[in-house]
mmCIF file of C-alpha atoms in Angstrom:
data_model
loop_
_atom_site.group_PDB
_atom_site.id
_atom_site.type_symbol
_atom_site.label_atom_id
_atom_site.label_comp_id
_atom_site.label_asym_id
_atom_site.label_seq_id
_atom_site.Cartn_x
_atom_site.Cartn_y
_atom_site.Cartn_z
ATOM 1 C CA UNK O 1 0.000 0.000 0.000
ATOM 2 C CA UNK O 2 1.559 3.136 -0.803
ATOM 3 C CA UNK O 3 2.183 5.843 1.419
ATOM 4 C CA UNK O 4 3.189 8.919 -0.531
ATOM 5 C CA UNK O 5 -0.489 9.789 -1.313
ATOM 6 C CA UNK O 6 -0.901 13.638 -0.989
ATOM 7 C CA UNK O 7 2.956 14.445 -0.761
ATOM 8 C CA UNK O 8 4.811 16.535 -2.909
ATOM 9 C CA UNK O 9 7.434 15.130 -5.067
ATOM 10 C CA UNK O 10 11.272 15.611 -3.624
ATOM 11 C CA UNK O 11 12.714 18.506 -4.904
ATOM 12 C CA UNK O 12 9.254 19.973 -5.664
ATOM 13 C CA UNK O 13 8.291 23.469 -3.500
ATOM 14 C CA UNK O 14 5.185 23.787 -2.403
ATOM 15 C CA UNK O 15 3.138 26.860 -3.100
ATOM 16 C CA UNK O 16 3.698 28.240 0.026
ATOM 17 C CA UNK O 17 7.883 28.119 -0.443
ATOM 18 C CA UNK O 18 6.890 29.213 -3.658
ATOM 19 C CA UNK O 19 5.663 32.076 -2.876
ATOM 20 C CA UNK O 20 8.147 32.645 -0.015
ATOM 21 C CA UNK O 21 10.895 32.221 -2.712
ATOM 22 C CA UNK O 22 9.120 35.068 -5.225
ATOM 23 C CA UNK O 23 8.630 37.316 -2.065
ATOM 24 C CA UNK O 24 12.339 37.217 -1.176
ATOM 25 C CA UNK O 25 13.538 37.670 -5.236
ATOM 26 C CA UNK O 26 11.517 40.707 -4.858
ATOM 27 C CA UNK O 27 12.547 42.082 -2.068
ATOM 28 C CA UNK O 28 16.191 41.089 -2.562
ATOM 29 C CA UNK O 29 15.734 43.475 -6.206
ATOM 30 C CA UNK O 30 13.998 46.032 -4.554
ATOM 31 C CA UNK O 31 16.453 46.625 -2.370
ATOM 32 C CA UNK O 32 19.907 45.967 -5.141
ATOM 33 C CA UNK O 33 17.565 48.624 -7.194
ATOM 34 C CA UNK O 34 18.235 51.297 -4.636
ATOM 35 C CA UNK O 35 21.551 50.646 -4.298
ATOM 36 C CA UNK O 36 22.909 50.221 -7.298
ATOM 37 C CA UNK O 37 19.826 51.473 -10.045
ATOM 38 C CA UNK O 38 17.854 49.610 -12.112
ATOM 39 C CA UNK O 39 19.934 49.035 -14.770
ATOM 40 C CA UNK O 40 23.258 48.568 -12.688
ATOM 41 C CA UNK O 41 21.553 45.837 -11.232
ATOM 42 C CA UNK O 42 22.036 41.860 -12.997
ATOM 43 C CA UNK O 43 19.635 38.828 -12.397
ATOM 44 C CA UNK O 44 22.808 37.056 -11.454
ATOM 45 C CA UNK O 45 23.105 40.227 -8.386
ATOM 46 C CA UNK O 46 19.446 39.012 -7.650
ATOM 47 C CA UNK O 47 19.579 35.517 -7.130
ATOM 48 C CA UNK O 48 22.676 35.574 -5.205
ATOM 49 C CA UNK O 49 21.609 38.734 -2.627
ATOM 50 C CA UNK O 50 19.279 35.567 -1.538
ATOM 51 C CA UNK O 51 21.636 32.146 -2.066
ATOM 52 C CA UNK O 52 19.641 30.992 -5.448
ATOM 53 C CA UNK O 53 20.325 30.027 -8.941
ATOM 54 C CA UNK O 54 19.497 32.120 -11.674
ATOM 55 C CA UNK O 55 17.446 29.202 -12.764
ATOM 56 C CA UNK O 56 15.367 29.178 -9.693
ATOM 57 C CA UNK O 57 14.538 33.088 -10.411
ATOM 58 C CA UNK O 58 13.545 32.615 -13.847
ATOM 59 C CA UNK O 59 11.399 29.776 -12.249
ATOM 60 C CA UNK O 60 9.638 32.767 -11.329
ATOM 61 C CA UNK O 61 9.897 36.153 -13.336
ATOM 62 C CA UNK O 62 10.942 35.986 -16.691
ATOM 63 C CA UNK O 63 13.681 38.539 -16.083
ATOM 64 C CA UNK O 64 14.742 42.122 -14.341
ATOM 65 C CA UNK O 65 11.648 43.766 -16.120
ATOM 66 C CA UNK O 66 9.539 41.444 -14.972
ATOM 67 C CA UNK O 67 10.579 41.838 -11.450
ATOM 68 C CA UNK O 68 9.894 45.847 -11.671
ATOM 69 C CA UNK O 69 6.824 45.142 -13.170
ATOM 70 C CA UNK O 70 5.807 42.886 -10.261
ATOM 71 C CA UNK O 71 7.093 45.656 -7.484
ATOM 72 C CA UNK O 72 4.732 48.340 -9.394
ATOM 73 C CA UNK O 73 1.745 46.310 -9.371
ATOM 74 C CA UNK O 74 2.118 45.670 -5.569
ATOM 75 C CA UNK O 75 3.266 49.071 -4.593
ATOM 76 C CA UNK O 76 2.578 51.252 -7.437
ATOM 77 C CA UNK O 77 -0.308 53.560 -8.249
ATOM 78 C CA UNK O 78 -2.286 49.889 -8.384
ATOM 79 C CA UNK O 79 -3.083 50.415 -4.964
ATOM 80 C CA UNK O 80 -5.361 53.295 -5.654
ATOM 81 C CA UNK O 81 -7.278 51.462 -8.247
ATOM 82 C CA UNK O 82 -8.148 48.993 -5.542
ATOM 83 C CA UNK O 83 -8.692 51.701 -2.845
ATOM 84 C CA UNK O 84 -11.818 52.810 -6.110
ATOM 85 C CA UNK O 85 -12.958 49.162 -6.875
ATOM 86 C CA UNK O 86 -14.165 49.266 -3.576
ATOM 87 C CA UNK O 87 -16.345 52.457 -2.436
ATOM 88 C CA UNK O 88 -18.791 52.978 -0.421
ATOM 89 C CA UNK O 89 -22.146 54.738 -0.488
ATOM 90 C CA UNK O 90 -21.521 57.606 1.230
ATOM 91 C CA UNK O 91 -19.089 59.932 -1.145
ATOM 92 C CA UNK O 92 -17.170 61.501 2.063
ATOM 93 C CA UNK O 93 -16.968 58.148 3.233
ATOM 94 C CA UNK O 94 -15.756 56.787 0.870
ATOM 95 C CA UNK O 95 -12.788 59.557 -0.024
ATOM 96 C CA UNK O 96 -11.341 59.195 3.813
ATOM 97 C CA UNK O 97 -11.186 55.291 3.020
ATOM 98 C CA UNK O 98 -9.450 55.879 0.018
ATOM 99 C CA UNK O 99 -6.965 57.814 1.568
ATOM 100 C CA UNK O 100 -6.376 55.532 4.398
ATOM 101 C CA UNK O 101 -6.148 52.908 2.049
ATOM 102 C CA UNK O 102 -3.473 54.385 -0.720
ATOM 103 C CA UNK O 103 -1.695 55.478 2.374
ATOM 104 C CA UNK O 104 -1.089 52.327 4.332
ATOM 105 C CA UNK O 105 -0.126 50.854 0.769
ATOM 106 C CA UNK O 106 2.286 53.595 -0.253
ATOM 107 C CA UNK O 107 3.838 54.190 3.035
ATOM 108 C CA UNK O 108 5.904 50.472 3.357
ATOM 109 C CA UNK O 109 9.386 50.158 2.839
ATOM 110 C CA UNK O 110 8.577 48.135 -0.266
ATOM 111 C CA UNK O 111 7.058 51.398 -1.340
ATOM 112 C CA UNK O 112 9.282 54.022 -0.704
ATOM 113 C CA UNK O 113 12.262 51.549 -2.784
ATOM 114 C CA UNK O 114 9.358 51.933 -5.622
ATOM 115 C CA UNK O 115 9.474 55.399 -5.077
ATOM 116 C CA UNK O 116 13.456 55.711 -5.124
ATOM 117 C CA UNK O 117 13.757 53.448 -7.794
ATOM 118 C CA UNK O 118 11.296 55.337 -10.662
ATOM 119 C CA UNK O 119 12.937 58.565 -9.586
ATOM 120 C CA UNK O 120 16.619 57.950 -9.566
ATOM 121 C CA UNK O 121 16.725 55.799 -12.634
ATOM 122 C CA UNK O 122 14.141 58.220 -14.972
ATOM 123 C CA UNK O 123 11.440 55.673 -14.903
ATOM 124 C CA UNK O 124 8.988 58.211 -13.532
ATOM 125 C CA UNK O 125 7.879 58.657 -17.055
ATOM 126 C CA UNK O 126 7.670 54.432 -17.480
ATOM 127 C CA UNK O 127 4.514 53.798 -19.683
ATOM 128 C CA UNK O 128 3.839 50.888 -17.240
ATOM 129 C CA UNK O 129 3.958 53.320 -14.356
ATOM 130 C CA UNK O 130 2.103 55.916 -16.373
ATOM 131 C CA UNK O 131 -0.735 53.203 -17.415
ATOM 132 C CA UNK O 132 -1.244 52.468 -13.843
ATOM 133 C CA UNK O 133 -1.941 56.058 -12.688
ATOM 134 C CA UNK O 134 -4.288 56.802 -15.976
ATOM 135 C CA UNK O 135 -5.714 53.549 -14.614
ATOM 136 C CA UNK O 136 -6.443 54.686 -11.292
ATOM 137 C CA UNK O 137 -7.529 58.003 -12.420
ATOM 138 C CA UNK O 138 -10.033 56.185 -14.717
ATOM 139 C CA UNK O 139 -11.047 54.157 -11.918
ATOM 140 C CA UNK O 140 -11.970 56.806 -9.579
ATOM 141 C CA UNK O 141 -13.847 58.792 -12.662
ATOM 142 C CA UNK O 142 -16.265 56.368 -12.927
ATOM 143 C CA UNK O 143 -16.960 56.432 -9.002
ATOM 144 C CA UNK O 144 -17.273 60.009 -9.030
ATOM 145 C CA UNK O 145 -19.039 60.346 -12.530
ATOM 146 C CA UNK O 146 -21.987 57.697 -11.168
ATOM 147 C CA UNK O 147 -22.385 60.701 -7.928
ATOM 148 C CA UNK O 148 -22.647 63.705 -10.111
ATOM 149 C CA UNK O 149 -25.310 61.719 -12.293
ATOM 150 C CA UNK O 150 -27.602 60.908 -8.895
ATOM 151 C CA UNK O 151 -26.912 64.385 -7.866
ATOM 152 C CA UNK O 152 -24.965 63.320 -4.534
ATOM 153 C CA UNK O 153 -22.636 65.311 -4.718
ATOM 154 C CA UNK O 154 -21.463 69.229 -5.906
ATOM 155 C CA UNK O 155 -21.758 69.964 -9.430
ATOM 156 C CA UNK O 156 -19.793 72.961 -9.807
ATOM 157 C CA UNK O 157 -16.337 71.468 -8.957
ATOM 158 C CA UNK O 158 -16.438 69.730 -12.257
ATOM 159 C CA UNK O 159 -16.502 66.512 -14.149
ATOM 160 C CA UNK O 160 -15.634 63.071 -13.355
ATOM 161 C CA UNK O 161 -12.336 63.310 -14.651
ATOM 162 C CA UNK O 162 -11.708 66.854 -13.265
ATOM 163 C CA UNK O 163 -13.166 65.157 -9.521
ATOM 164 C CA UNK O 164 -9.985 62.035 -10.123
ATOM 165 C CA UNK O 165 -7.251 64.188 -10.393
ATOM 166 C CA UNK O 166 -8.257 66.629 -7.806
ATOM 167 C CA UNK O 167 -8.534 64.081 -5.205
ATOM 168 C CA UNK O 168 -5.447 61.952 -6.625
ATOM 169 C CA UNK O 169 -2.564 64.149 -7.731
ATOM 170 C CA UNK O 170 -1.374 66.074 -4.403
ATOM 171 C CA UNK O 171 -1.774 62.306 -2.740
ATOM 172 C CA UNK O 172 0.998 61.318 -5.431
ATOM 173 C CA UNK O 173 2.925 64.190 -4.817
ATOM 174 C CA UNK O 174 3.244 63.785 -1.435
ATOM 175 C CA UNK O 175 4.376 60.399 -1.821
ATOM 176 C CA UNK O 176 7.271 60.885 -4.427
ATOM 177 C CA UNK O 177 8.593 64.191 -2.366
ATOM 178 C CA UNK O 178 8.355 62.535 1.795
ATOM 179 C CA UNK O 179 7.570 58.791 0.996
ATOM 180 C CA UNK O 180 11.023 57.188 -0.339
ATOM 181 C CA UNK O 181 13.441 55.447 0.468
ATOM 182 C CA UNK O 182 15.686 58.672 1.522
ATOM 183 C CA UNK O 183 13.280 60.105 3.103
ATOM 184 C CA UNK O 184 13.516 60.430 7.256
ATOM 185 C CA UNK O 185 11.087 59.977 9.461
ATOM 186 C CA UNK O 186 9.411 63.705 10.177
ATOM 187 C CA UNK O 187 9.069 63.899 6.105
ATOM 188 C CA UNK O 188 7.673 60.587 6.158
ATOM 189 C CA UNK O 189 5.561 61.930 8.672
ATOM 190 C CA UNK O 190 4.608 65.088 6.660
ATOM 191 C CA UNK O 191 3.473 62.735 4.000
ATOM 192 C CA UNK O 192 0.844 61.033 6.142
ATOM 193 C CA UNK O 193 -0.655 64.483 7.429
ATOM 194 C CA UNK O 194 -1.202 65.991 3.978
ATOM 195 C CA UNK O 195 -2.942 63.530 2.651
ATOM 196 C CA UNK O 196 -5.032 62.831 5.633
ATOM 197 C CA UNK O 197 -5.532 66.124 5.805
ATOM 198 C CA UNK O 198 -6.323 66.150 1.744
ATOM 199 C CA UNK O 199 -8.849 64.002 2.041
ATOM 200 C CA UNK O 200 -10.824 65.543 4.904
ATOM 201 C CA UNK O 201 -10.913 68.509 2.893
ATOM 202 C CA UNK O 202 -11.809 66.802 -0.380
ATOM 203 C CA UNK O 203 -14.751 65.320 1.394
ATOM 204 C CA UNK O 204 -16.259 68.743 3.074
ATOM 205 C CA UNK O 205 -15.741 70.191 -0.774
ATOM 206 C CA UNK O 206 -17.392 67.454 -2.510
ATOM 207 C CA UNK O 207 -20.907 68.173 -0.374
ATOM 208 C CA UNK O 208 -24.266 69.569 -1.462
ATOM 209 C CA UNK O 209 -24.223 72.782 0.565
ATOM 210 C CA UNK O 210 -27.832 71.552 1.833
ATOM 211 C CA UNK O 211 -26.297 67.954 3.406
ATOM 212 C CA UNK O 212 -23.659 70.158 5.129
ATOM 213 C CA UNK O 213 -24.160 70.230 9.043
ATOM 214 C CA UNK O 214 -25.114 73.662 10.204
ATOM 215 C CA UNK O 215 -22.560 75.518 11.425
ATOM 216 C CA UNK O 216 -22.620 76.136 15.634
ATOM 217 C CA UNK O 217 -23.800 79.449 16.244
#
């Protein structure tokens, strides 16, 4: 009777190691990226920084693009198209969340060597990186578009697309100036304020002057 039913075969990683393994190749890039740039960075400098094989990376991104590619979607302007996907009924509401939300996924370590990495080696102008943010910005459009059209929020601030990059832009700008690698703590700390503090005033803009609390007298 056998006995091997429901192992893995030797040699095999599970998914778990698996994804342990890709975790560490990215981080282990990430961080040769801020060192030494993108492009003075090799797969071979990769695999080494954490004791593999160039084969065994391959095994998991097709090369050094691929790796970037990877870091962007889980730290790039990505985030904010998730932050969109899901918003709530309330429009004020739902801008705090979004801010909270981009935040605590821009403001990692990860993050900031995303940050360092675009900027130092002229990739700020990527077309990946730039299809991500019109992305987003699309993304938050529609969110905003479907409010103005049931009249739930201010119509004189503008359209839908007007609404995206008002709330989005100074958010991004605050993260490439305080929220990189380089950065020390009290910028990193600036970051967090302004676009808290963004966001609260986003949502008081964005309301029908008649659903605004009266003021105290």
């Amino acid at each position: 009777m056998s006995t091997t039913t429901g192992r893995r075969r030797p040699g095999r990683p599970s998914k778990a190691e698996a994804g342990d393994t890709k975790a560490a190749l990215l981080d282990a890039a990430l961080r040769l990226f801020a060192q030494k740039g993108y492009a003075g960075t090799s797969v071979r400098a990769i695999a080494r920084e954490v004791g593999l094989s160039e084969s065994v990376l391959y095994a998991h991104f097709d090369g050094k693009r691929a790796i970037y590619d990877a870091a962007m979607a889980l730290a790039g302007p990505q985030a904010a198209v998730v932050a969109a996907d899901e918003a709530p009924q309330d429009p004020a509401a739902f801008v705090e969340s979004f801010a909270a939300r981009v935040l605590a996924a821009w403001d990692t370590p990860r993050s900031w060597q995303v940050v360092s990495l675009a900027s130092r080696d002229g990739l700020i102008h990527d077309e990946a990186l730039n299809a991500g943010i019109e992305d987003a910005l699309a993304h938050l459009s529609e969110v905003f578009g479907g409010w103005l059209s049931e009249g739930r929020i201010r119509t004189d601030l503008g359209g839908p697309d007007d609404l995206a990059y008002a709330l989005l832009a100074p958010m991004a700008h605050a993260r490439v100036l305080w929220l990189h690698s380089d950065a020390t703590p009290a910028q990193r700390e600036r970051a967090r304020h302004r676009m808290t503090s963004h966001a609260a005033f986003f949502a008081r803009a964005l309301q029908n002057p008649g659903d605004q609390a009266p003021s105290s007298p």
